[in-house]
mmCIF file of C-alpha atoms in Angstrom:
data_model
loop_
_atom_site.group_PDB
_atom_site.id
_atom_site.type_symbol
_atom_site.label_atom_id
_atom_site.label_comp_id
_atom_site.label_asym_id
_atom_site.label_seq_id
_atom_site.Cartn_x
_atom_site.Cartn_y
_atom_site.Cartn_z
ATOM 1 C CA ASP A 1029 6.404 27.231 -13.251
ATOM 2 C CA LEU A 1030 2.865 26.380 -12.178
ATOM 3 C CA TYR A 1031 2.171 24.282 -9.067
ATOM 4 C CA TYR A 1032 -1.273 22.715 -8.747
ATOM 5 C CA THR A 1033 -3.318 19.837 -7.384
ATOM 6 C CA SER A 1034 -5.909 17.839 -9.286
ATOM 7 C CA SER A 1035 -9.415 16.703 -8.460
ATOM 8 C CA ASP A 1036 -8.581 12.996 -8.667
ATOM 9 C CA SER A 1037 -8.889 10.925 -5.499
ATOM 10 C CA ALA A 1038 -5.207 11.316 -4.493
ATOM 11 C CA ARG A 1039 -5.057 15.140 -4.975
ATOM 12 C CA PRO A 1040 -1.231 15.178 -5.325
ATOM 13 C CA LEU A 1041 1.054 18.164 -5.997
ATOM 14 C CA TYR A 1042 2.094 18.698 -9.617
ATOM 15 C CA LYS A 1043 4.494 21.088 -11.301
ATOM 16 C CA LYS A 1044 3.957 22.309 -14.848
ATOM 17 C CA THR A 1045 6.862 23.964 -16.642
ATOM 18 C CA LEU A 1046 5.242 26.833 -18.532
ATOM 19 C CA SER A 1047 7.692 26.637 -21.431
ATOM 20 C CA GLY A 1048 5.658 23.607 -22.551
ATOM 21 C CA GLN A 1049 8.761 21.479 -23.033
ATOM 22 C CA GLN A 1050 8.025 18.907 -20.339
ATOM 23 C CA ASN A 1051 5.154 16.797 -19.109
ATOM 24 C CA ASP A 1052 3.670 17.665 -15.734
ATOM 25 C CA GLU A 1053 5.838 16.370 -12.906
ATOM 26 C CA ARG A 1054 4.341 14.870 -9.752
ATOM 27 C CA LEU A 1055 6.261 16.241 -6.752
ATOM 28 C CA GLN A 1056 6.983 14.618 -3.405
ATOM 29 C CA ALA A 1057 4.737 12.100 -1.712
ATOM 30 C CA PHE A 1058 2.101 14.707 -0.856
ATOM 31 C CA SER A 1059 -1.512 13.761 -1.373
ATOM 32 C CA ASN A 1060 -4.956 14.907 -0.237
ATOM 33 C CA ILE A 1061 -4.112 18.581 -0.851
ATOM 34 C CA SER A 1062 -7.303 20.614 -0.554
ATOM 35 C CA SER A 1063 -5.826 24.100 -0.995
ATOM 36 C CA ILE A 1064 -2.526 25.788 -1.858
ATOM 37 C CA PHE A 1065 -1.398 29.295 -0.912
ATOM 38 C CA PRO A 1066 1.882 30.892 -2.032
ATOM 39 C CA TYR A 1067 3.812 33.204 0.262
ATOM 40 C CA ASN A 1068 7.372 34.490 0.400
ATOM 41 C CA GLY A 1069 9.032 31.753 -1.656
ATOM 42 C CA ALA A 1070 6.985 28.924 -0.182
ATOM 43 C CA LEU A 1071 3.694 27.129 -0.718
ATOM 44 C CA TYR A 1072 1.394 26.334 2.201
ATOM 45 C CA PHE A 1073 -0.809 23.248 1.750
ATOM 46 C CA SER A 1074 -3.948 22.313 3.573
ATOM 47 C CA VAL A 1075 -3.807 18.507 3.642
ATOM 48 C CA THR A 1076 -6.911 16.491 4.522
ATOM 49 C CA GLY A 1077 -7.415 12.796 5.202
ATOM 50 C CA SER A 1078 -6.246 10.647 8.108
ATOM 51 C CA ASN A 1079 -3.455 13.113 9.046
ATOM 52 C CA PRO A 1080 -4.778 16.631 8.388
ATOM 53 C CA ALA A 1081 -2.147 19.355 8.453
ATOM 54 C CA VAL A 1082 -0.895 22.601 7.036
ATOM 55 C CA ARG A 1083 2.531 22.005 5.518
ATOM 56 C CA GLN A 1084 5.172 24.325 4.057
ATOM 57 C CA PHE A 1085 6.892 23.516 0.744
ATOM 58 C CA SER A 1086 9.999 25.427 -0.425
ATOM 59 C CA LEU A 1087 9.875 26.582 -4.047
ATOM 60 C CA GLU A 1088 13.634 27.041 -4.060
ATOM 61 C CA THR A 1089 14.480 23.456 -3.113
ATOM 62 C CA GLU A 1090 11.169 21.930 -4.282
ATOM 63 C CA SER A 1091 10.902 20.028 -1.044
ATOM 64 C CA TYR A 1092 8.952 19.866 2.194
ATOM 65 C CA THR A 1093 10.587 22.159 4.779
ATOM 66 C CA GLY A 1094 9.524 20.190 7.853
ATOM 67 C CA TYR A 1095 7.266 23.016 9.075
ATOM 68 C CA GLU A 1096 3.730 21.842 9.719
ATOM 69 C CA ILE A 1097 0.712 22.352 11.897
ATOM 70 C CA THR A 1098 -0.778 18.920 12.539
ATOM 71 C CA GLN A 1099 -3.701 17.088 14.069
ATOM 72 C CA TYR A 1100 -1.919 14.817 16.497
ATOM 73 C CA SER A 1101 0.574 17.091 18.168
ATOM 74 C CA SER A 1102 0.145 17.748 21.877
ATOM 75 C CA GLY A 1103 0.466 21.518 21.543
ATOM 76 C CA GLU A 1104 -1.574 24.390 20.188
ATOM 77 C CA ARG A 1105 -0.518 23.534 16.629
ATOM 78 C CA ARG A 1106 -2.752 20.461 16.523
ATOM 79 C CA LEU A 1107 -5.622 20.349 14.034
ATOM 80 C CA GLY A 1108 -8.913 18.531 14.351
ATOM 81 C CA GLN A 1109 -10.886 16.655 11.720
ATOM 82 C CA SER A 1110 -12.272 18.804 8.833
ATOM 83 C CA ALA A 1111 -9.506 21.406 9.093
ATOM 84 C CA ASP A 1112 -9.518 22.035 5.352
ATOM 85 C CA SER A 1113 -9.950 25.796 5.010
ATOM 86 C CA LEU A 1114 -7.082 28.248 5.145
ATOM 87 C CA SER A 1115 -6.524 31.768 3.922
ATOM 88 C CA LEU A 1116 -3.436 33.949 3.680
ATOM 89 C CA TYR A 1117 -3.089 37.733 3.756
ATOM 90 C CA GLY A 1118 0.386 39.206 3.981
ATOM 91 C CA GLY A 1119 2.234 37.171 6.591
ATOM 92 C CA ARG A 1120 -0.940 36.017 8.362
ATOM 93 C CA LEU A 1121 -2.151 32.488 7.726
ATOM 94 C CA VAL A 1122 -5.673 31.815 9.053
ATOM 95 C CA ILE A 1123 -6.638 28.148 9.495
ATOM 96 C CA ALA A 1124 -10.144 26.861 10.261
ATOM 97 C CA ASP A 1125 -10.190 24.147 12.931
ATOM 98 C CA PRO A 1126 -13.892 23.266 13.353
ATOM 99 C CA ALA A 1127 -13.334 20.124 15.461
ATOM 100 C CA ASN A 1128 -11.728 22.283 18.144
ATOM 101 C CA ALA A 1129 -14.153 25.250 17.671
ATOM 102 C CA ARG A 1130 -11.333 27.611 16.871
ATOM 103 C CA VAL A 1131 -9.219 29.315 14.257
ATOM 104 C CA LEU A 1132 -5.428 29.135 14.308
ATOM 105 C CA LEU A 1133 -3.559 32.323 13.426
ATOM 106 C CA ALA A 1134 -0.070 31.616 12.141
ATOM 107 C CA ASP A 1135 2.569 34.271 11.558
ATOM 108 C CA THR A 1136 4.545 32.997 8.576
ATOM 109 C CA MET A 1137 7.596 35.104 9.433
ATOM 110 C CA THR A 1138 8.000 34.089 13.091
ATOM 111 C CA GLN A 1139 6.156 30.747 12.693
ATOM 112 C CA GLU A 1140 4.190 31.503 15.861
ATOM 113 C CA VAL A 1141 0.708 29.961 16.045
ATOM 114 C CA ARG A 1142 -2.058 31.339 18.239
ATOM 115 C CA PRO A 1143 -5.572 29.862 18.690
ATOM 116 C CA VAL A 1144 -8.743 31.987 18.637
ATOM 117 C CA ALA A 1145 -11.965 30.428 19.944
ATOM 118 C CA VAL A 1146 -14.969 30.857 17.652
ATOM 119 C CA GLU A 1147 -18.519 30.271 18.873
ATOM 120 C CA GLY A 1148 -21.854 29.687 17.201
ATOM 121 C CA PHE A 1149 -20.702 27.644 14.213
ATOM 122 C CA SER A 1150 -22.108 24.183 13.580
ATOM 123 C CA GLY A 1151 -19.941 21.628 11.854
ATOM 124 C CA SER A 1152 -17.469 22.725 9.234
ATOM 125 C CA PHE A 1153 -16.667 26.393 8.634
ATOM 126 C CA SER A 1154 -14.359 28.347 6.370
ATOM 127 C CA VAL A 1155 -12.119 31.362 6.874
ATOM 128 C CA THR A 1156 -11.039 34.374 4.812
ATOM 129 C CA ALA A 1157 -8.056 36.495 5.849
ATOM 130 C CA GLY A 1158 -8.145 40.259 5.443
ATOM 131 C CA GLU A 1159 -5.745 43.091 6.161
ATOM 132 C CA GLU A 1160 -7.038 43.981 9.640
ATOM 133 C CA ASP A 1161 -9.400 41.101 10.450
ATOM 134 C CA PHE A 1162 -10.662 37.716 9.278
ATOM 135 C CA LEU A 1163 -14.076 36.302 8.369
ATOM 136 C CA VAL A 1164 -15.531 32.978 9.556
ATOM 137 C CA THR A 1165 -18.593 31.434 7.880
ATOM 138 C CA ASP A 1166 -20.458 28.139 8.017
ATOM 139 C CA GLY A 1167 -23.082 28.773 5.342
ATOM 140 C CA SER A 1168 -25.775 30.114 7.651
ATOM 141 C CA SER A 1169 -23.808 32.650 9.672
ATOM 142 C CA VAL A 1170 -20.837 34.971 9.314
ATOM 143 C CA ALA A 1171 -18.582 36.479 11.992
ATOM 144 C CA LEU A 1172 -15.791 38.999 11.643
ATOM 145 C CA TYR A 1173 -12.888 38.767 14.103
ATOM 146 C CA GLY A 1174 -9.970 41.090 14.681
ATOM 147 C CA TYR A 1175 -6.505 39.547 14.741
ATOM 148 C CA ASP A 1176 -6.592 40.227 18.494
ATOM 149 C CA GLY A 1177 -9.233 37.467 18.707
ATOM 150 C CA GLN A 1178 -12.185 39.747 19.474
ATOM 151 C CA ARG A 1179 -15.449 39.277 17.553
ATOM 152 C CA VAL A 1180 -16.253 42.489 15.691
ATOM 153 C CA LEU A 1181 -19.481 41.579 13.853
ATOM 154 C CA SER A 1182 -21.976 38.690 13.631
ATOM 155 C CA LEU A 1183 -24.642 38.036 11.010
ATOM 156 C CA ASP A 1184 -26.989 35.050 10.916
ATOM 157 C CA TYR A 1185 -28.842 33.379 8.044
ATOM 158 C CA THR A 1186 -31.691 35.933 8.130
ATOM 159 C CA SER A 1187 -29.243 38.553 6.792
ATOM 160 C CA PHE A 1188 -28.725 36.641 3.529
ATOM 161 C CA ASN A 1189 -30.910 35.571 0.617
ATOM 162 C CA GLY A 1190 -29.637 32.005 0.731
ATOM 163 C CA THR A 1191 -26.684 29.942 1.850
ATOM 164 C CA VAL A 1192 -23.238 31.547 2.086
ATOM 165 C CA VAL A 1193 -21.051 29.284 -0.055
ATOM 166 C CA ASP A 1194 -17.693 31.069 0.129
ATOM 167 C CA SER A 1195 -16.080 34.457 0.718
ATOM 168 C CA THR A 1196 -13.102 36.429 -0.543
ATOM 169 C CA TYR A 1197 -11.203 39.576 0.424
ATOM 170 C CA SER A 1198 -10.112 42.249 -2.056
ATOM 171 C CA TYR A 1199 -9.119 45.900 -1.670
ATOM 172 C CA GLY A 1200 -10.487 46.255 1.852
ATOM 173 C CA SER A 1201 -13.817 44.470 1.312
ATOM 174 C CA TYR A 1202 -15.146 40.967 1.936
#
């Protein structure tokens, strides 16, 4: 089966049966999904809009598990406006939270969430998870952080021949 979201204004979750026997099925009442990451029998959604969150969806039961990291909670799991970038490597889920000038590091096995303050980024920024560290970029600067929260490397716009649009991690390199 293939799970996806569309570019229409609602950005819902769909399921396509790859055998081609059925029409695409719209699942749950999820909408405003900006990104989807699979891990260990679940999908993690970054949901934008009036209630931004990261939510977990079980592939086995095809339902929302109740696990989420949200904007309006009183604890460290709250997300600010524009929290629409997340990246997953192994069991580490990295979530950009620009409104609170931080990144949330979530362990998908223990479901522990830990904030890491990031400095020097203006407005929205994106994240890319790697094996030993994660990358934060806002288009004009890039910073590499260890999972211990320490900044390892910083590069500003003068290091690039234009605007940094996105990043990816593969085989030990960003």
